[in-house]
């Protein structure tokens, strides 16, 4: 088994996770990547999606991340996220309401407007939050 590495996920308003983990998978803008202890250092931006990791007892966990940056070092992964929540902290009713608002805006806006792009991004965030929240046991 590979050694543990420290995963830290922070946003401008909160500390989401600080724990020792076996492996981290994250949604890089160039594709999903995985980090184990001893990884070569690298820095990448993140797109909206999910961070999956195995905690020190081997349990799989999921965090929603809306985008940001990740720095991997041999003994740690630091994620600076725009917003992020652990699966259990996702308010599914709030995400459903956000999805409805986004769909409403998409129906009203023209595709070339910036508000259309914003609504698309909000819709994607809401769908991903709902999917994660509906997945059992992570
Ligand atoms: P909303 O319209 O509901 O605010 P959003 O996608 O615009 O959704 P973000 O800008 O990504 O929200 O996040 C703003 C703050 O609210 C962050 O701190 C984020 O963690 C929190 N947040 C957003 N949606 C949820 C949710 N469904 N459950 C828990 N926290 C949430």
Short mmCIF file of N, CA, C and O and ligand atoms in Angstrom, two decimals:
data_model
loop_
_atom_site.label_atom_id
_atom_site.label_comp_id
_atom_site.label_asym_id
_atom_site.label_seq_id
_atom_site.Cartn_x
_atom_site.Cartn_y
_atom_site.Cartn_z
N UNK A 1 0.84 -1.21 0.00
CA UNK A 1 0.00 0.00 0.00
C UNK A 1 0.88 1.26 0.00
O UNK A 1 1.88 1.31 0.71
N UNK A 2 0.49 2.24 -0.80
CA UNK A 2 1.23 3.51 -0.81
C UNK A 2 1.03 4.21 0.53
O UNK A 2 0.07 3.93 1.24
N UNK A 3 1.94 5.13 0.88
CA UNK A 3 1.77 5.87 2.14
C UNK A 3 0.62 6.86 2.02
O UNK A 3 -0.02 6.96 0.99
N UNK A 4 0.39 7.60 3.13
CA UNK A 4 -0.70 8.57 3.12
C UNK A 4 -0.18 9.93 2.67
O UNK A 4 1.02 10.21 2.75
N UNK A 5 -1.09 10.74 2.18
CA UNK A 5 -0.73 12.13 1.91
C UNK A 5 -1.82 13.01 2.49
O UNK A 5 -2.94 12.56 2.73
N UNK A 6 -1.48 14.26 2.75
CA UNK A 6 -2.43 15.18 3.38
C UNK A 6 -3.25 15.87 2.28
O UNK A 6 -2.68 16.46 1.36
N UNK A 7 -4.57 15.76 2.41
CA UNK A 7 -5.46 16.47 1.48
C UNK A 7 -6.05 17.68 2.20
O UNK A 7 -6.63 17.53 3.29
N UNK A 8 -5.89 18.85 1.59
CA UNK A 8 -6.51 20.04 2.15
C UNK A 8 -7.34 20.69 1.07
O UNK A 8 -6.86 20.92 -0.04
N UNK A 9 -8.61 20.94 1.39
CA UNK A 9 -9.50 21.62 0.46
C UNK A 9 -10.02 22.86 1.17
O UNK A 9 -10.65 22.76 2.23
N UNK A 10 -9.73 24.02 0.59
CA UNK A 10 -10.17 25.28 1.21
C UNK A 10 -10.87 26.14 0.16
O UNK A 10 -10.60 26.04 -1.02
N UNK A 11 -11.81 26.96 0.65
CA UNK A 11 -12.47 27.94 -0.23
C UNK A 11 -12.24 29.30 0.42
O UNK A 11 -11.71 29.37 1.54
N UNK A 12 -12.62 30.38 -0.24
CA UNK A 12 -12.41 31.70 0.38
C UNK A 12 -13.17 31.84 1.70
O UNK A 12 -12.82 32.67 2.53
N UNK A 13 -14.20 31.02 1.93
CA UNK A 13 -14.98 31.20 3.16
C UNK A 13 -14.89 30.03 4.13
O UNK A 13 -15.33 30.15 5.27
N UNK A 14 -14.36 28.90 3.73
CA UNK A 14 -14.29 27.79 4.69
C UNK A 14 -13.19 26.76 4.38
O UNK A 14 -12.72 26.66 3.25
N UNK A 15 -12.86 26.04 5.46
CA UNK A 15 -11.96 24.90 5.37
C UNK A 15 -12.87 23.69 5.17
O UNK A 15 -13.71 23.40 6.01
N UNK A 16 -12.74 22.98 4.08
CA UNK A 16 -13.66 21.88 3.82
C UNK A 16 -13.10 20.56 4.33
O UNK A 16 -13.80 19.78 4.96
N UNK A 17 -11.83 20.31 4.06
CA UNK A 17 -11.21 19.06 4.46
C UNK A 17 -9.75 19.28 4.80
O UNK A 17 -9.06 20.05 4.12
N UNK A 18 -9.29 18.62 5.84
CA UNK A 18 -7.86 18.53 6.12
C UNK A 18 -7.65 17.16 6.71
O UNK A 18 -7.93 16.95 7.89
N UNK A 19 -7.27 16.21 5.90
CA UNK A 19 -7.08 14.86 6.44
C UNK A 19 -6.08 14.04 5.65
O UNK A 19 -5.74 14.39 4.51
N UNK A 20 -5.62 12.96 6.28
CA UNK A 20 -4.66 12.07 5.63
C UNK A 20 -5.43 11.08 4.77
O UNK A 20 -6.40 10.48 5.23
N UNK A 21 -5.00 10.93 3.53
CA UNK A 21 -5.75 10.10 2.58
C UNK A 21 -4.79 9.17 1.83
O UNK A 21 -3.58 9.41 1.78
N UNK A 22 -5.37 8.14 1.22
CA UNK A 22 -4.54 7.19 0.45
C UNK A 22 -4.37 7.64 -0.99
O UNK A 22 -3.34 7.45 -1.60
N UNK A 23 -5.46 8.16 -1.55
CA UNK A 23 -5.44 8.56 -2.97
C UNK A 23 -6.47 9.67 -3.18
O UNK A 23 -7.50 9.69 -2.50
N UNK A 24 -6.17 10.59 -4.08
CA UNK A 24 -7.10 11.67 -4.42
C UNK A 24 -7.30 11.65 -5.93
O UNK A 24 -6.33 11.56 -6.68
N UNK A 25 -8.55 11.74 -6.36
CA UNK A 25 -8.88 11.92 -7.78
C UNK A 25 -9.55 13.28 -7.90
O UNK A 25 -10.42 13.60 -7.08
N UNK A 26 -9.17 14.08 -8.89
CA UNK A 26 -9.75 15.42 -8.99
C UNK A 26 -9.97 15.79 -10.45
O UNK A 26 -9.29 15.27 -11.35
N UNK A 27 -10.93 16.70 -10.70
CA UNK A 27 -11.29 17.06 -12.08
C UNK A 27 -10.43 18.19 -12.65
O UNK A 27 -10.81 19.35 -12.62
N UNK A 28 -9.24 17.86 -13.15
CA UNK A 28 -8.39 18.88 -13.77
C UNK A 28 -9.02 19.40 -15.06
O UNK A 28 -9.80 18.68 -15.70
N UNK A 29 -8.70 20.63 -15.42
CA UNK A 29 -9.27 21.16 -16.67
C UNK A 29 -8.77 20.38 -17.89
O UNK A 29 -9.40 20.36 -18.93
N UNK A 30 -7.61 19.70 -17.75
CA UNK A 30 -7.11 18.88 -18.85
C UNK A 30 -7.52 17.42 -18.71
O UNK A 30 -7.07 16.57 -19.47
N UNK A 31 -8.34 17.13 -17.71
CA UNK A 31 -8.79 15.76 -17.50
C UNK A 31 -8.65 15.36 -16.04
O UNK A 31 -7.92 16.00 -15.29
N UNK A 32 -9.36 14.32 -15.67
CA UNK A 32 -9.30 13.86 -14.29
C UNK A 32 -7.89 13.32 -13.99
O UNK A 32 -7.28 12.71 -14.87
N UNK A 33 -7.39 13.59 -12.78
CA UNK A 33 -6.08 13.05 -12.43
C UNK A 33 -6.13 12.43 -11.04
O UNK A 33 -7.01 12.74 -10.24
N UNK A 34 -5.18 11.55 -10.80
CA UNK A 34 -5.08 10.90 -9.50
C UNK A 34 -3.73 11.18 -8.88
O UNK A 34 -2.73 11.30 -9.59
N UNK A 35 -3.71 11.31 -7.55
CA UNK A 35 -2.45 11.56 -6.85
C UNK A 35 -2.30 10.57 -5.70
O UNK A 35 -3.21 10.39 -4.89
N UNK A 36 -1.14 9.93 -5.68
CA UNK A 36 -0.75 9.07 -4.56
C UNK A 36 0.44 9.72 -3.88
O UNK A 36 1.10 10.59 -4.46
N UNK A 37 0.75 9.27 -2.69
CA UNK A 37 1.93 9.78 -1.99
C UNK A 37 3.18 9.56 -2.86
O UNK A 37 3.32 8.54 -3.53
N UNK A 38 4.06 10.57 -2.88
CA UNK A 38 5.31 10.46 -3.66
C UNK A 38 5.17 10.98 -5.08
O UNK A 38 6.11 10.89 -5.88
N UNK A 39 3.99 11.54 -5.39
CA UNK A 39 3.75 12.04 -6.76
C UNK A 39 4.70 13.20 -7.09
O UNK A 39 5.06 14.00 -6.23
N UNK A 40 5.07 13.29 -8.35
CA UNK A 40 5.86 14.43 -8.84
C UNK A 40 5.03 15.71 -8.65
O UNK A 40 3.85 15.72 -8.96
N UNK A 41 5.64 16.80 -8.18
CA UNK A 41 4.89 18.04 -7.98
C UNK A 41 4.26 18.56 -9.28
O UNK A 41 4.89 18.50 -10.34
N UNK A 42 3.02 19.00 -9.19
CA UNK A 42 2.41 19.69 -10.34
C UNK A 42 1.26 20.56 -9.87
O UNK A 42 0.69 20.37 -8.80
N UNK A 43 0.96 21.52 -10.74
CA UNK A 43 -0.08 22.52 -10.43
C UNK A 43 -1.06 22.49 -11.58
O UNK A 43 -0.65 22.43 -12.75
N UNK A 44 -2.35 22.50 -11.29
CA UNK A 44 -3.33 22.53 -12.39
C UNK A 44 -4.59 23.27 -11.96
O UNK A 44 -4.88 23.37 -10.75
N UNK A 45 -5.32 23.77 -12.94
CA UNK A 45 -6.63 24.35 -12.63
C UNK A 45 -7.66 23.22 -12.63
O UNK A 45 -7.43 22.14 -13.21
N UNK A 46 -8.78 23.49 -11.98
CA UNK A 46 -9.84 22.48 -11.85
C UNK A 46 -11.12 22.96 -12.51
O UNK A 46 -11.42 24.16 -12.48
N UNK A 47 -11.86 22.03 -13.07
CA UNK A 47 -13.20 22.38 -13.57
C UNK A 47 -14.23 21.87 -12.55
O UNK A 47 -13.87 21.09 -11.66
N UNK A 48 -15.49 22.27 -12.70
CA UNK A 48 -16.49 21.79 -11.75
C UNK A 48 -16.62 20.27 -11.83
O UNK A 48 -16.58 19.71 -12.93
N UNK A 49 -16.79 19.65 -10.69
CA UNK A 49 -16.92 18.19 -10.68
C UNK A 49 -16.75 17.65 -9.27
O UNK A 49 -17.08 18.31 -8.30
N UNK A 50 -16.17 16.45 -9.20
CA UNK A 50 -16.04 15.83 -7.88
C UNK A 50 -14.60 15.44 -7.55
O UNK A 50 -13.85 15.02 -8.44
N UNK A 51 -14.26 15.64 -6.29
CA UNK A 51 -12.99 15.15 -5.77
C UNK A 51 -13.34 13.86 -5.04
O UNK A 51 -14.20 13.86 -4.15
N UNK A 52 -12.71 12.77 -5.44
CA UNK A 52 -12.91 11.50 -4.74
C UNK A 52 -11.62 11.17 -4.01
O UNK A 52 -10.54 11.37 -4.56
N UNK A 53 -11.75 10.67 -2.79
CA UNK A 53 -10.55 10.24 -2.10
C UNK A 53 -10.86 9.08 -1.17
O UNK A 53 -12.03 8.84 -0.84
N UNK A 54 -9.82 8.37 -0.80
CA UNK A 54 -9.96 7.28 0.18
C UNK A 54 -9.35 7.77 1.46
O UNK A 54 -8.18 8.16 1.48
N UNK A 55 -10.12 7.76 2.55
CA UNK A 55 -9.56 8.25 3.80
C UNK A 55 -8.64 7.18 4.41
O UNK A 55 -8.48 6.09 3.85
N UNK A 56 -8.06 7.50 5.57
CA UNK A 56 -7.02 6.60 6.10
C UNK A 56 -7.59 5.25 6.51
O UNK A 56 -6.84 4.28 6.66
N UNK A 57 -8.93 5.15 6.68
CA UNK A 57 -9.50 3.83 7.00
C UNK A 57 -9.99 3.13 5.73
O UNK A 57 -10.66 2.10 5.79
N UNK A 58 -9.68 3.71 4.56
CA UNK A 58 -10.02 3.06 3.30
C UNK A 58 -11.41 3.41 2.79
O UNK A 58 -11.84 2.89 1.76
N UNK A 59 -12.15 4.30 3.50
CA UNK A 59 -13.51 4.67 3.06
C UNK A 59 -13.43 5.67 1.91
O UNK A 59 -12.62 6.60 1.94
N UNK A 60 -14.30 5.48 0.91
CA UNK A 60 -14.31 6.41 -0.23
C UNK A 60 -15.21 7.59 0.09
O UNK A 60 -16.30 7.43 0.61
N UNK A 61 -14.71 8.78 -0.20
CA UNK A 61 -15.44 10.02 0.10
C UNK A 61 -15.51 10.88 -1.15
O UNK A 61 -14.61 10.82 -2.01
N UNK A 62 -16.53 11.72 -1.20
CA UNK A 62 -16.68 12.60 -2.35
C UNK A 62 -16.96 14.02 -1.90
O UNK A 62 -17.73 14.24 -0.96
N UNK A 63 -16.34 14.96 -2.59
CA UNK A 63 -16.55 16.39 -2.34
C UNK A 63 -16.92 17.03 -3.67
O UNK A 63 -16.29 16.74 -4.70
N UNK A 64 -17.93 17.89 -3.66
CA UNK A 64 -18.21 18.68 -4.85
C UNK A 64 -17.25 19.86 -4.90
O UNK A 64 -16.98 20.49 -3.87
N UNK A 65 -16.73 20.16 -6.09
CA UNK A 65 -15.87 21.34 -6.25
C UNK A 65 -16.34 22.10 -7.49
O UNK A 65 -16.65 21.50 -8.52
N UNK A 66 -16.44 23.43 -7.36
CA UNK A 66 -16.99 24.20 -8.49
C UNK A 66 -15.89 24.69 -9.43
O UNK A 66 -16.20 25.32 -10.45
N UNK A 67 -14.63 24.42 -9.08
CA UNK A 67 -13.50 24.90 -9.89
C UNK A 67 -12.46 25.47 -8.97
O UNK A 67 -12.71 25.62 -7.77
N UNK A 68 -11.27 25.77 -9.48
CA UNK A 68 -10.21 26.33 -8.64
C UNK A 68 -8.85 25.83 -9.10
O UNK A 68 -8.63 25.63 -10.31
N UNK A 69 -7.97 25.63 -8.13
CA UNK A 69 -6.60 25.17 -8.43
C UNK A 69 -6.18 24.05 -7.48
O UNK A 69 -6.64 24.02 -6.34
N UNK A 70 -5.32 23.19 -8.00
CA UNK A 70 -4.79 22.11 -7.17
C UNK A 70 -3.27 22.11 -7.27
O UNK A 70 -2.71 22.21 -8.36
N UNK A 71 -2.63 22.00 -6.12
CA UNK A 71 -1.17 21.85 -6.10
C UNK A 71 -0.87 20.49 -5.47
O UNK A 71 -1.28 20.22 -4.33
N UNK A 72 -0.18 19.64 -6.24
CA UNK A 72 0.22 18.34 -5.69
C UNK A 72 1.71 18.38 -5.38
O UNK A 72 2.52 18.80 -6.21
N UNK A 73 2.06 17.94 -4.18
CA UNK A 73 3.45 17.77 -3.77
C UNK A 73 3.59 16.31 -3.33
O UNK A 73 2.58 15.62 -3.16
N UNK A 74 4.81 15.80 -3.15
CA UNK A 74 4.94 14.37 -2.82
C UNK A 74 4.14 13.94 -1.59
O UNK A 74 3.65 12.82 -1.53
N UNK A 75 3.97 14.85 -0.61
CA UNK A 75 3.28 14.45 0.62
C UNK A 75 1.95 15.16 0.86
O UNK A 75 1.36 15.02 1.92
N UNK A 76 1.48 15.98 -0.12
CA UNK A 76 0.21 16.69 0.09
C UNK A 76 -0.45 17.15 -1.20
O UNK A 76 0.24 17.36 -2.20
N UNK A 77 -1.76 17.31 -1.11
CA UNK A 77 -2.51 17.92 -2.22
C UNK A 77 -3.31 19.06 -1.61
O UNK A 77 -4.07 18.85 -0.65
N UNK A 78 -3.10 20.25 -2.13
CA UNK A 78 -3.84 21.41 -1.64
C UNK A 78 -4.77 21.88 -2.74
O UNK A 78 -4.32 22.13 -3.87
N UNK A 79 -6.05 21.98 -2.41
CA UNK A 79 -7.03 22.44 -3.41
C UNK A 79 -7.63 23.75 -2.94
O UNK A 79 -8.20 23.83 -1.84
N UNK A 80 -7.45 24.77 -3.77
CA UNK A 80 -8.05 26.08 -3.50
C UNK A 80 -9.26 26.15 -4.40
O UNK A 80 -9.14 26.26 -5.63
N UNK A 81 -10.44 26.01 -3.80
CA UNK A 81 -11.66 25.89 -4.60
C UNK A 81 -12.47 27.18 -4.55
O UNK A 81 -12.42 27.91 -3.55
N UNK A 82 -13.21 27.44 -5.62
CA UNK A 82 -14.13 28.59 -5.60
C UNK A 82 -15.23 28.30 -4.58
O UNK A 82 -15.56 29.11 -3.74
N UNK A 83 -15.83 27.12 -4.68
CA UNK A 83 -16.73 26.64 -3.63
C UNK A 83 -16.63 25.12 -3.61
O UNK A 83 -16.31 24.50 -4.63
N UNK A 84 -16.90 24.54 -2.45
CA UNK A 84 -16.79 23.08 -2.31
C UNK A 84 -17.59 22.64 -1.10
O UNK A 84 -17.72 23.39 -0.13
N UNK A 85 -18.17 21.46 -1.20
CA UNK A 85 -18.88 20.88 -0.06
C UNK A 85 -18.65 19.38 -0.02
O UNK A 85 -18.65 18.73 -1.05
N UNK A 86 -18.53 18.84 1.19
CA UNK A 86 -18.54 17.39 1.36
C UNK A 86 -19.92 16.89 0.96
O UNK A 86 -20.91 17.61 1.14
N UNK A 87 -19.99 15.65 0.54
CA UNK A 87 -21.28 15.09 0.11
C UNK A 87 -22.37 15.31 1.17
O UNK A 87 -23.47 15.76 0.87
N UNK A 88 -22.01 15.01 2.43
CA UNK A 88 -23.04 15.10 3.48
C UNK A 88 -23.48 16.53 3.78
O UNK A 88 -24.50 16.75 4.43
N UNK A 89 -22.69 17.52 3.34
CA UNK A 89 -23.05 18.92 3.61
C UNK A 89 -23.84 19.55 2.47
O UNK A 89 -24.23 20.72 2.55
N UNK A 90 -24.05 18.79 1.40
CA UNK A 90 -24.81 19.34 0.27
C UNK A 90 -26.28 19.41 0.64
O UNK A 90 -26.87 18.43 1.08
N UNK A 91 -26.84 20.60 0.46
CA UNK A 91 -28.27 20.80 0.70
C UNK A 91 -28.96 20.51 -0.65
O UNK A 91 -28.90 21.32 -1.57
N UNK A 92 -29.59 19.35 -0.73
CA UNK A 92 -30.13 18.91 -2.01
C UNK A 92 -31.31 19.78 -2.45
O UNK A 92 -31.49 20.05 -3.64
N UNK A 93 -32.10 20.27 -1.50
CA UNK A 93 -33.24 21.13 -1.87
C UNK A 93 -32.73 22.44 -2.46
O UNK A 93 -33.29 22.97 -3.42
N UNK A 94 -31.66 22.94 -1.87
CA UNK A 94 -31.06 24.18 -2.40
C UNK A 94 -30.54 23.94 -3.83
O UNK A 94 -30.74 24.78 -4.72
N UNK A 95 -29.90 22.79 -4.04
CA UNK A 95 -29.38 22.49 -5.37
C UNK A 95 -30.53 22.32 -6.37
O UNK A 95 -30.43 22.77 -7.52
N UNK A 96 -31.63 21.71 -5.93
CA UNK A 96 -32.78 21.55 -6.84
C UNK A 96 -33.37 22.91 -7.21
O UNK A 96 -33.76 23.15 -8.35
N UNK A 97 -33.43 23.81 -6.21
CA UNK A 97 -33.95 25.15 -6.47
C UNK A 97 -33.02 25.90 -7.43
O UNK A 97 -33.47 26.59 -8.35
N UNK A 98 -31.70 25.72 -7.25
CA UNK A 98 -30.72 26.38 -8.13
C UNK A 98 -30.86 25.83 -9.56
O UNK A 98 -30.77 26.58 -10.54
N UNK A 99 -31.12 24.52 -9.66
CA UNK A 99 -31.30 23.91 -10.99
C UNK A 99 -32.53 24.50 -11.67
O UNK A 99 -32.48 24.86 -12.86
N UNK A 100 -33.60 24.65 -10.91
CA UNK A 100 -34.82 25.20 -11.49
C UNK A 100 -34.61 26.64 -11.97
O UNK A 100 -35.00 27.00 -13.08
N UNK A 101 -33.94 27.44 -11.13
CA UNK A 101 -33.66 28.83 -11.52
C UNK A 101 -32.80 28.88 -12.78
O UNK A 101 -33.06 29.67 -13.69
N UNK A 102 -31.80 28.01 -12.83
CA UNK A 102 -30.89 28.01 -13.99
C UNK A 102 -31.65 27.61 -15.25
O UNK A 102 -31.48 28.21 -16.32
N UNK A 103 -32.51 26.61 -15.13
CA UNK A 103 -33.27 26.16 -16.31
C UNK A 103 -34.22 27.25 -16.79
O UNK A 103 -34.39 27.46 -18.00
N UNK A 104 -34.80 27.95 -15.84
CA UNK A 104 -35.70 29.07 -16.16
C UNK A 104 -34.93 30.13 -16.96
O UNK A 104 -35.39 30.62 -17.99
N UNK A 105 -33.73 30.47 -16.47
CA UNK A 105 -32.92 31.51 -17.14
C UNK A 105 -32.50 31.04 -18.53
O UNK A 105 -32.49 31.82 -19.48
N UNK A 106 -32.16 29.76 -18.65
CA UNK A 106 -31.74 29.24 -19.96
C UNK A 106 -32.88 29.35 -20.97
O UNK A 106 -32.65 29.59 -22.16
N UNK A 107 -34.10 29.18 -20.47
CA UNK A 107 -35.26 29.26 -21.36
C UNK A 107 -35.51 30.70 -21.80
O UNK A 107 -36.04 30.95 -22.88
N UNK A 108 -35.09 31.65 -20.95
CA UNK A 108 -35.39 33.07 -21.24
C UNK A 108 -34.28 33.79 -22.00
O UNK A 108 -34.55 34.72 -22.75
N UNK A 109 -33.03 33.35 -21.78
CA UNK A 109 -31.88 34.08 -22.34
C UNK A 109 -31.54 33.62 -23.76
O UNK A 109 -31.75 32.46 -24.10
N UNK A 110 -30.92 34.52 -24.50
CA UNK A 110 -30.40 34.12 -25.81
C UNK A 110 -29.04 33.44 -25.62
O UNK A 110 -28.25 33.85 -24.77
N UNK A 111 -28.77 32.45 -26.46
CA UNK A 111 -27.56 31.63 -26.29
C UNK A 111 -26.27 32.45 -26.35
O UNK A 111 -25.25 32.06 -25.77
N UNK A 112 -26.28 33.61 -27.06
CA UNK A 112 -25.04 34.38 -27.17
C UNK A 112 -24.79 35.29 -25.96
O UNK A 112 -23.74 35.90 -25.85
N UNK A 113 -25.75 35.38 -25.05
CA UNK A 113 -25.58 36.26 -23.88
C UNK A 113 -24.73 35.61 -22.80
O UNK A 113 -24.77 34.41 -22.60
N UNK A 114 -24.01 36.49 -22.09
CA UNK A 114 -23.16 36.00 -20.99
C UNK A 114 -24.03 35.36 -19.91
O UNK A 114 -23.64 34.39 -19.27
N UNK A 115 -25.27 35.88 -19.72
CA UNK A 115 -26.15 35.31 -18.69
C UNK A 115 -26.51 33.86 -19.04
O UNK A 115 -26.78 33.05 -18.15
N UNK A 116 -26.53 33.55 -20.33
CA UNK A 116 -26.82 32.18 -20.75
C UNK A 116 -25.68 31.26 -20.28
O UNK A 116 -25.92 30.19 -19.73
N UNK A 117 -24.44 31.74 -20.49
CA UNK A 117 -23.28 30.95 -20.05
C UNK A 117 -23.27 30.78 -18.54
O UNK A 117 -22.97 29.70 -18.03
N UNK A 118 -23.63 31.86 -17.83
CA UNK A 118 -23.67 31.78 -16.36
C UNK A 118 -24.72 30.77 -15.91
O UNK A 118 -24.51 29.99 -14.99
N UNK A 119 -25.87 30.82 -16.59
CA UNK A 119 -26.96 29.90 -16.22
C UNK A 119 -26.55 28.46 -16.51
O UNK A 119 -26.85 27.55 -15.74
N UNK A 120 -25.81 28.26 -17.62
CA UNK A 120 -25.36 26.90 -17.95
C UNK A 120 -24.41 26.38 -16.86
O UNK A 120 -24.50 25.24 -16.43
N UNK A 121 -23.50 27.27 -16.42
CA UNK A 121 -22.54 26.87 -15.38
C UNK A 121 -23.29 26.58 -14.07
O UNK A 121 -22.99 25.60 -13.38
N UNK A 122 -24.29 27.42 -13.75
CA UNK A 122 -25.06 27.20 -12.51
C UNK A 122 -25.83 25.88 -12.61
O UNK A 122 -25.93 25.13 -11.63
N UNK A 123 -26.35 25.59 -13.80
CA UNK A 123 -27.09 24.35 -13.99
C UNK A 123 -26.16 23.15 -13.78
O UNK A 123 -26.51 22.19 -13.10
N UNK A 124 -24.96 23.26 -14.33
CA UNK A 124 -24.02 22.15 -14.20
C UNK A 124 -23.64 21.93 -12.73
O UNK A 124 -23.61 20.79 -12.25
N UNK A 125 -23.40 23.04 -12.00
CA UNK A 125 -23.07 22.91 -10.57
C UNK A 125 -24.21 22.21 -9.82
O UNK A 125 -23.99 21.31 -9.02
N UNK A 126 -25.44 22.66 -10.12
CA UNK A 126 -26.59 22.09 -9.40
C UNK A 126 -26.76 20.61 -9.72
O UNK A 126 -26.97 19.79 -8.82
N UNK A 127 -26.61 20.24 -10.99
CA UNK A 127 -26.78 18.83 -11.38
C UNK A 127 -25.73 17.96 -10.68
O UNK A 127 -26.02 16.90 -10.15
N UNK A 128 -24.51 18.45 -10.67
CA UNK A 128 -23.42 17.67 -10.05
C UNK A 128 -23.66 17.54 -8.54
O UNK A 128 -23.46 16.47 -7.96
N UNK A 129 -24.10 18.62 -7.90
CA UNK A 129 -24.39 18.54 -6.46
C UNK A 129 -25.50 17.52 -6.19
O UNK A 129 -25.41 16.73 -5.26
N UNK A 130 -26.54 17.57 -7.02
CA UNK A 130 -27.66 16.63 -6.82
C UNK A 130 -27.17 15.19 -7.01
O UNK A 130 -27.46 14.31 -6.20
N UNK A 131 -26.38 14.97 -8.05
CA UNK A 131 -25.87 13.61 -8.31
C UNK A 131 -25.05 13.10 -7.13
O UNK A 131 -25.18 11.96 -6.73
N UNK A 132 -24.17 13.96 -6.63
CA UNK A 132 -23.32 13.54 -5.50
C UNK A 132 -24.18 13.27 -4.27
O UNK A 132 -24.03 12.25 -3.61
N UNK A 133 -25.11 14.19 -3.99
CA UNK A 133 -25.93 14.04 -2.79
C UNK A 133 -26.80 12.79 -2.86
O UNK A 133 -27.10 12.17 -1.84
N UNK A 134 -27.18 12.39 -4.07
CA UNK A 134 -28.04 11.21 -4.22
C UNK A 134 -27.26 9.90 -4.18
O UNK A 134 -27.85 8.84 -4.14
N UNK A 135 -25.91 9.99 -4.25
CA UNK A 135 -25.11 8.78 -4.18
C UNK A 135 -24.95 8.38 -2.72
O UNK A 135 -24.56 9.20 -1.89
N UNK A 136 -25.27 7.15 -2.44
CA UNK A 136 -25.27 6.70 -1.02
C UNK A 136 -23.84 6.42 -0.52
O UNK A 136 -22.98 6.00 -1.28
N UNK A 137 -23.66 6.68 0.76
CA UNK A 137 -22.53 6.14 1.50
C UNK A 137 -21.15 6.71 1.26
O UNK A 137 -20.17 6.04 1.54
N UNK A 138 -21.04 7.94 0.69
CA UNK A 138 -19.70 8.50 0.54
C UNK A 138 -19.55 9.69 1.45
O UNK A 138 -18.74 10.51 1.29
P1 LIG B 1 -26.81 28.86 -5.15
O1 LIG B 1 -27.52 29.56 -6.26
O2 LIG B 1 -27.68 27.90 -4.39
O3 LIG B 1 -26.03 29.81 -4.25
P2 LIG B 1 -24.36 28.35 -6.56
O4 LIG B 1 -23.94 27.21 -7.44
O5 LIG B 1 -24.46 29.68 -7.22
O6 LIG B 1 -25.72 27.91 -5.85
P3 LIG B 1 -21.80 28.69 -5.33
O7 LIG B 1 -21.51 30.07 -5.84
O8 LIG B 1 -21.09 27.54 -5.98
O9 LIG B 1 -23.38 28.44 -5.31
O10 LIG B 1 -21.48 28.63 -3.76
C1 LIG B 1 -21.78 29.70 -2.86
C2 LIG B 1 -21.67 29.17 -1.45
O11 LIG B 1 -22.81 28.37 -1.14
C3 LIG B 1 -20.48 28.25 -1.21
O12 LIG B 1 -20.03 28.42 0.12
C4 LIG B 1 -21.05 26.84 -1.40
O13 LIG B 1 -20.31 25.87 -0.67
C5 LIG B 1 -22.46 27.02 -0.85
N1 LIG B 1 -23.47 26.19 -1.55
C6 LIG B 1 -24.00 26.40 -2.77
N2 LIG B 1 -24.93 25.48 -3.06
C7 LIG B 1 -24.96 24.64 -2.00
C8 LIG B 1 -25.70 23.46 -1.69
N3 LIG B 1 -26.62 22.95 -2.54
N4 LIG B 1 -25.50 22.86 -0.50
C9 LIG B 1 -24.60 23.36 0.38
N5 LIG B 1 -23.86 24.47 0.15
C10 LIG B 1 -24.03 25.10 -1.03
#
